[in-house]
Coordinates of C-alpha atoms in Angstrom, one line a residue:
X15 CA 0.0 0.0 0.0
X16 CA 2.7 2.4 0.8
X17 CA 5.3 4.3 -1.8
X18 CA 9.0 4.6 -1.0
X19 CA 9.7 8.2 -3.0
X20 CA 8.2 11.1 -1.3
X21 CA 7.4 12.3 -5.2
X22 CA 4.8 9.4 -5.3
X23 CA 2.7 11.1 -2.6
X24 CA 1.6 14.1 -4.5
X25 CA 0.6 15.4 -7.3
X26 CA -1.3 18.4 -8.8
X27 CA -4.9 18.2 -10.0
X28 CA -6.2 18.6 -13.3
X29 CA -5.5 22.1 -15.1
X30 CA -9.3 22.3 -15.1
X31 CA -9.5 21.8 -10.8
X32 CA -6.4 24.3 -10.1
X33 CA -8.7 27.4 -9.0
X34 CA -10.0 25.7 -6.5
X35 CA -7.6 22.6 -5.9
X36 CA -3.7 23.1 -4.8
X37 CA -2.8 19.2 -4.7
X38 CA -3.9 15.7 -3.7
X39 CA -1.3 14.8 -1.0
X40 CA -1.2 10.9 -0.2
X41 CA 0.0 9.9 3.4
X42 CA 1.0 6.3 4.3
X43 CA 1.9 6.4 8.4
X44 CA 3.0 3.7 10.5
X45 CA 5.6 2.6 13.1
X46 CA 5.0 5.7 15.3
X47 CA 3.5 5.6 19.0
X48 CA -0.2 5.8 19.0
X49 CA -1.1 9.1 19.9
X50 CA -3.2 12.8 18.8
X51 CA -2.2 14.8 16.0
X52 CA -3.0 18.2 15.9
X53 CA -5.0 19.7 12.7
X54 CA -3.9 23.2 12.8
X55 CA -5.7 26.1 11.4
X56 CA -4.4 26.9 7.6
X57 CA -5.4 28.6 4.4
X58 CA -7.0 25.5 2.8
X59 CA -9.9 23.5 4.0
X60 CA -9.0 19.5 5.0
X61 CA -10.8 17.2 2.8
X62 CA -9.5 13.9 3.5
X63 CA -10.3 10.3 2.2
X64 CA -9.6 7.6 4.2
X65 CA -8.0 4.9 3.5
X66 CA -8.5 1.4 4.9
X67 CA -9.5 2.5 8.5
X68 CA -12.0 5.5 9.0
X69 CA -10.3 8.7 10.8
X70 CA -11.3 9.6 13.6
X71 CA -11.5 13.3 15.4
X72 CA -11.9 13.5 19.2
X73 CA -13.6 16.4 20.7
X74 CA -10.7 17.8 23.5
X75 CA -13.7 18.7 25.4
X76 CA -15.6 16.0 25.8
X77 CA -13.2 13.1 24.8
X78 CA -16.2 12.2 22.1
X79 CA -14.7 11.0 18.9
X80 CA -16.3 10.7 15.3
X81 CA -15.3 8.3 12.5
X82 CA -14.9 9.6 8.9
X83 CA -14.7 8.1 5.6
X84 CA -13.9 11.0 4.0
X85 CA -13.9 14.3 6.2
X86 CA -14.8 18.0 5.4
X87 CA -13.9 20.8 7.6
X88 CA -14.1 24.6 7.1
X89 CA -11.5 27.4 7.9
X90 CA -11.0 27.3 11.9
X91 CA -9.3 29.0 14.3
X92 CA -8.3 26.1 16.9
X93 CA -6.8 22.8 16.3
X94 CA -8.5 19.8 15.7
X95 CA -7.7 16.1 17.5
X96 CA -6.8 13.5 15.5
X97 CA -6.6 10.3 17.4
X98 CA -4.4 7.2 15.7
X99 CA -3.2 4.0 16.8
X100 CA 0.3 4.7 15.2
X101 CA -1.1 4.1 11.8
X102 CA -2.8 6.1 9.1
X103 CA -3.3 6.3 5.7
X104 CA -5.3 8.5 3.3
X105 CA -5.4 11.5 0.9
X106 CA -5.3 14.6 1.9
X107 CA -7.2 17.0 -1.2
X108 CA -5.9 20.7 -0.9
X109 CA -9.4 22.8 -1.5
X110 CA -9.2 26.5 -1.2
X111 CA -12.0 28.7 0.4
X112 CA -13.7 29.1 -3.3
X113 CA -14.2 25.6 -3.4
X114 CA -16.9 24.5 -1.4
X115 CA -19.6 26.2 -3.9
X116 CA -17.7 25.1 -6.9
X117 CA -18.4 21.4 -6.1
X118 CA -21.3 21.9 -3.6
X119 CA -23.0 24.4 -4.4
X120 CA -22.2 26.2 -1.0
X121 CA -20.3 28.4 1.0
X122 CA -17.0 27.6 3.0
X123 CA -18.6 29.5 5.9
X124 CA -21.1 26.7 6.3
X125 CA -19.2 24.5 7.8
X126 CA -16.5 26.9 9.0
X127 CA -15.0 25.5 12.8
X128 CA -16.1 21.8 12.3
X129 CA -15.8 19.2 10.3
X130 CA -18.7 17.4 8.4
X131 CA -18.6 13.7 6.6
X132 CA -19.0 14.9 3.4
X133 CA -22.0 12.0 3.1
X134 CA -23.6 14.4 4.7
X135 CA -23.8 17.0 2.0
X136 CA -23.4 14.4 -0.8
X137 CA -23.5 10.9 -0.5
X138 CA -23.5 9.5 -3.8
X139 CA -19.9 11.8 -4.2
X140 CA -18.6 10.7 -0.9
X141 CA -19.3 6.9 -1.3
X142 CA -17.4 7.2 -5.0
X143 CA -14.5 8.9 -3.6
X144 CA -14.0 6.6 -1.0
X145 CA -14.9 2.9 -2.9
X146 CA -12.8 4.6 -5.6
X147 CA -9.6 5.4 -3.5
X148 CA -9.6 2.6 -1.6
X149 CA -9.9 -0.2 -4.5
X150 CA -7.6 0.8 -6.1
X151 CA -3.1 0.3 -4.2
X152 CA -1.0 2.5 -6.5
X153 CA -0.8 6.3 -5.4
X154 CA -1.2 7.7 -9.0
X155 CA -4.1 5.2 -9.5
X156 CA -5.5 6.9 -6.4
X157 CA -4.9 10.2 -7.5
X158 CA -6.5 9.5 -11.4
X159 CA -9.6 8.4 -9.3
X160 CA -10.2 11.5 -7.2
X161 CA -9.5 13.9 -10.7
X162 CA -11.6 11.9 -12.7
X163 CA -14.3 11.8 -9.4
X164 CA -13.8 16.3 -9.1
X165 CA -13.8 16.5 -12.4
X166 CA -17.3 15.3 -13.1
X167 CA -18.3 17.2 -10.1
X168 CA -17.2 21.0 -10.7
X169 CA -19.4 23.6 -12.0
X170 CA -16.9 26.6 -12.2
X171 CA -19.5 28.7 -12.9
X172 CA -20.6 29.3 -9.3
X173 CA -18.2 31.5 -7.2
X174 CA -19.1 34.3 -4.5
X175 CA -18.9 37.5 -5.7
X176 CA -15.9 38.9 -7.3
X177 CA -14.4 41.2 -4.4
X178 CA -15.0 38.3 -1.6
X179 CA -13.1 36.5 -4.2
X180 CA -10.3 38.9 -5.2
X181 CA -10.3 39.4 -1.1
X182 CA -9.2 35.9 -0.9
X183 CA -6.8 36.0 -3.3
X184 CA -5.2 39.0 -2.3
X185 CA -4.7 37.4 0.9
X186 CA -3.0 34.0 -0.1
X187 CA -0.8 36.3 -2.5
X188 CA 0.8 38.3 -0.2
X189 CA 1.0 35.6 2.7
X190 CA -1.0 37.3 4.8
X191 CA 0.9 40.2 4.9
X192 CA -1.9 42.5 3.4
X193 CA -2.8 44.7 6.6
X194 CA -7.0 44.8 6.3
X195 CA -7.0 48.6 5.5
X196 CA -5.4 48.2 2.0
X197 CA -7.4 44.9 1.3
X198 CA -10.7 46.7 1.7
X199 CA -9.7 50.3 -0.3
X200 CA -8.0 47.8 -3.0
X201 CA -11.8 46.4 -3.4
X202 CA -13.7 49.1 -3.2
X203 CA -15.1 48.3 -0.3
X204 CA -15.3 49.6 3.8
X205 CA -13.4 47.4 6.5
X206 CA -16.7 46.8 8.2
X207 CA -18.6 45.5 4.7
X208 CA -15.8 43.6 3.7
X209 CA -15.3 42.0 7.6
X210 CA -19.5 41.4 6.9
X211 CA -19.2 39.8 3.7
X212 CA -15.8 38.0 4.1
X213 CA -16.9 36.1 7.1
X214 CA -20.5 35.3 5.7
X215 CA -18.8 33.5 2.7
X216 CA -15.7 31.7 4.2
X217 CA -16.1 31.6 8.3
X218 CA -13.8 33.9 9.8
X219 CA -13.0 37.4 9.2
X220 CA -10.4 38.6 6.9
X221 CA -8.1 40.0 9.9
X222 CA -8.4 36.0 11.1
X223 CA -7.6 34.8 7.3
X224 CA -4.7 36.6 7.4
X225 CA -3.3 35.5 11.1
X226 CA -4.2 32.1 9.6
X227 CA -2.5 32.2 6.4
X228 CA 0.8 34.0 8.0
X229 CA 0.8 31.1 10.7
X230 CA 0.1 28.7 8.1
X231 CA 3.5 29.5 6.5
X232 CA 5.5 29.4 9.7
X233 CA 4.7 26.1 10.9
X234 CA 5.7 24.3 7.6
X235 CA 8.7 26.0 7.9
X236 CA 8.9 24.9 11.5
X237 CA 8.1 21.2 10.4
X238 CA 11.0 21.5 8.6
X239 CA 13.3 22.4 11.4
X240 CA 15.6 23.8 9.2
X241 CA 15.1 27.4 10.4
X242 CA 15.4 29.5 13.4
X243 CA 12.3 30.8 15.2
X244 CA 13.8 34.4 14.2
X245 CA 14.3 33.9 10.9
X246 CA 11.1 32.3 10.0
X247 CA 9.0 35.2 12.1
X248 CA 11.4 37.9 9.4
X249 CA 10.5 35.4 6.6
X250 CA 6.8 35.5 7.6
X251 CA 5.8 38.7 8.7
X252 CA 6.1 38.9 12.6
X253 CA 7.7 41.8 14.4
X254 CA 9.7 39.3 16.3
X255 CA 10.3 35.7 17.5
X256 CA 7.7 36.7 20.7
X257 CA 5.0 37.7 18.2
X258 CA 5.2 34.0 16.4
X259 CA 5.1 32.5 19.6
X260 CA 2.1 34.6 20.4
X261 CA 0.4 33.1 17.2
X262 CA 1.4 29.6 18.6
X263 CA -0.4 29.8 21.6
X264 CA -3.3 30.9 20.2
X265 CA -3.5 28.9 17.2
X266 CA -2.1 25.6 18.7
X267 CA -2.0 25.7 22.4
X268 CA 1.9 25.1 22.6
X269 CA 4.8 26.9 21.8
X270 CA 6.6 25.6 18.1
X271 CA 9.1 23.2 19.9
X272 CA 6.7 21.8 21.9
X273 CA 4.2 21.2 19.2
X274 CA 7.3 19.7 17.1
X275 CA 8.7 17.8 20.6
X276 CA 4.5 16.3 21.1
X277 CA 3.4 15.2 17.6
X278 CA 5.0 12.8 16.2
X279 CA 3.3 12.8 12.7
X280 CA 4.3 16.8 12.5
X281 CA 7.9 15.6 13.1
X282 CA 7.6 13.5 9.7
X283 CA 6.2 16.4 8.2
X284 CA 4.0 13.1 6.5
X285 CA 1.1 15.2 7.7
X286 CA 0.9 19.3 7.4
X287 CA 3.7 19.9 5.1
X288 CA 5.1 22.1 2.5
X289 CA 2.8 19.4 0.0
X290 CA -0.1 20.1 2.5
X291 CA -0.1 23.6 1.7
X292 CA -2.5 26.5 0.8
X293 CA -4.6 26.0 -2.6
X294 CA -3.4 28.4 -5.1
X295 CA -5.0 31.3 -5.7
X296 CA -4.4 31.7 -9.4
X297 CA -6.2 30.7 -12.5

């Protein structure tokens, strides 16, 4: 089931599914302890088919868990709890925030801070992915399955409207580094309206998309663990190391060694890196 060359494990959609798609990203996981990984906050939503066994989220709360076949979740602002018994396998389908009404019909912001079976919203689709993925023991077999699944599914045709769009997209350009001001006078548009209207179509507000898409960047460069603290907070935006700690904290719970030092599947980097990233933005 599993593929020895990390090049194997991902691979680009379809020209036709780029708007919306960044990459398939297949992840193969055993021999670590049993344990909780983390699904931290980023720019794209998690879409994941299982493979073989269901995943399964745990609520930190209530120590309820769910089991998915193939899981949906919206933008969010806290990690979520994935519970493993040191094995996992699946794919992992990069979606941007446009994508939701591209293939569904609706907005990211209906499902923004959970996560959803996707049976729920369409079974027929969700039963194909997942009979289709799983049938099937070659990654770019797998990967020809979900295109040729998408690809029958998109209607391009039905986006937001073109400033909650080009809000996004401004955004994921410029890392998060677009202060809100300059987003709204670029589109036209006051900070309230476009806090209103950004948040109505993709969950959060666009001051919270930033944060999330800035933070996004400097934990795949802390999975690498090639890079100080200070030089990814210059890389990325922060006025200092303190400042990406801050982020931490709020976005994860720990600071970036502990995160590194508690989740084994971050350590890979099999899970949440630089080919887990944001969608593109682009045509």
């Amino acid at each position: 089931m599993s593929a020895s060359r990390s090049d194997e494990l991902t691979r680009k959609p379809h020209p036709r599914l780029r708007p919306f798609v960044g990459d398939y990203a297949g992840y193969d996981i055993s021999g670590v302890p049993a344990g909780t990984h983390l699904g931290l906050p980023s720019g794209t939503l998690t879409f994941i088919v299982s493979i073989d066994e269901p995943l399964c989220q745990v609520d930190a709360q209530t120590g309820t868990s769910e089991h998915f076949d193939v899981l949906l979740a919206g933008l969010h602002l806290r990690p979520t709890h994935i519970a493993h018994p040191g094995t996992m396998a699946g794919i992992q389908i990069n979606f941007n925030p446009l994508a939701p009404r591209a293939f569904f019909g609706i907005p990211a912001g209906e499902f923004a801070h959970h996560s959803v079976d996707l049976a729920h919203i369409s079974g027929p689709l969700a039963a194909e992915l997942h009979e289709r993925v799983n049938a099937e023991t070659e990654w770019s077999a797998r990967f020809a399955a979900v295109d040729e699944v998408l690809m029958r599914t998109i209607d391009d045709a039905i986006r937001p409207r073109a400033e909650v769009v080009a809000a996004w997209r401004r955004i994921a350009d410029s890392h998060g580094g677009l202060p809100v001001s300059l987003l709204a006078d670029g589109i036209g548009w006051s900070r309230r309206h476009l806090t209103t209207q950004f948040r109505s179509e993709y969950g959060i507000g666009s001051k919270d998309a930033a944060r999330v898409v800035r933070f996004d960047r400097a934990r795949r460069l802390v999975s690498t663990g090639q890079t100080s603290l200070a030089e990814i907070a210059v890389i990325c935006g922060y006025a200092d190391q303190s400042h990406l700690n801050r982020d931490f904290q709020d976005f994860v719970g720990l600071s970036p060694r502990q995160w590194l030092a508690d989740d084994d599947l971050a350590r890979r980097a099999a899970v949440g890196s630089d080919s887990v990233g944001a969608a593109s933005s682009s045509e």
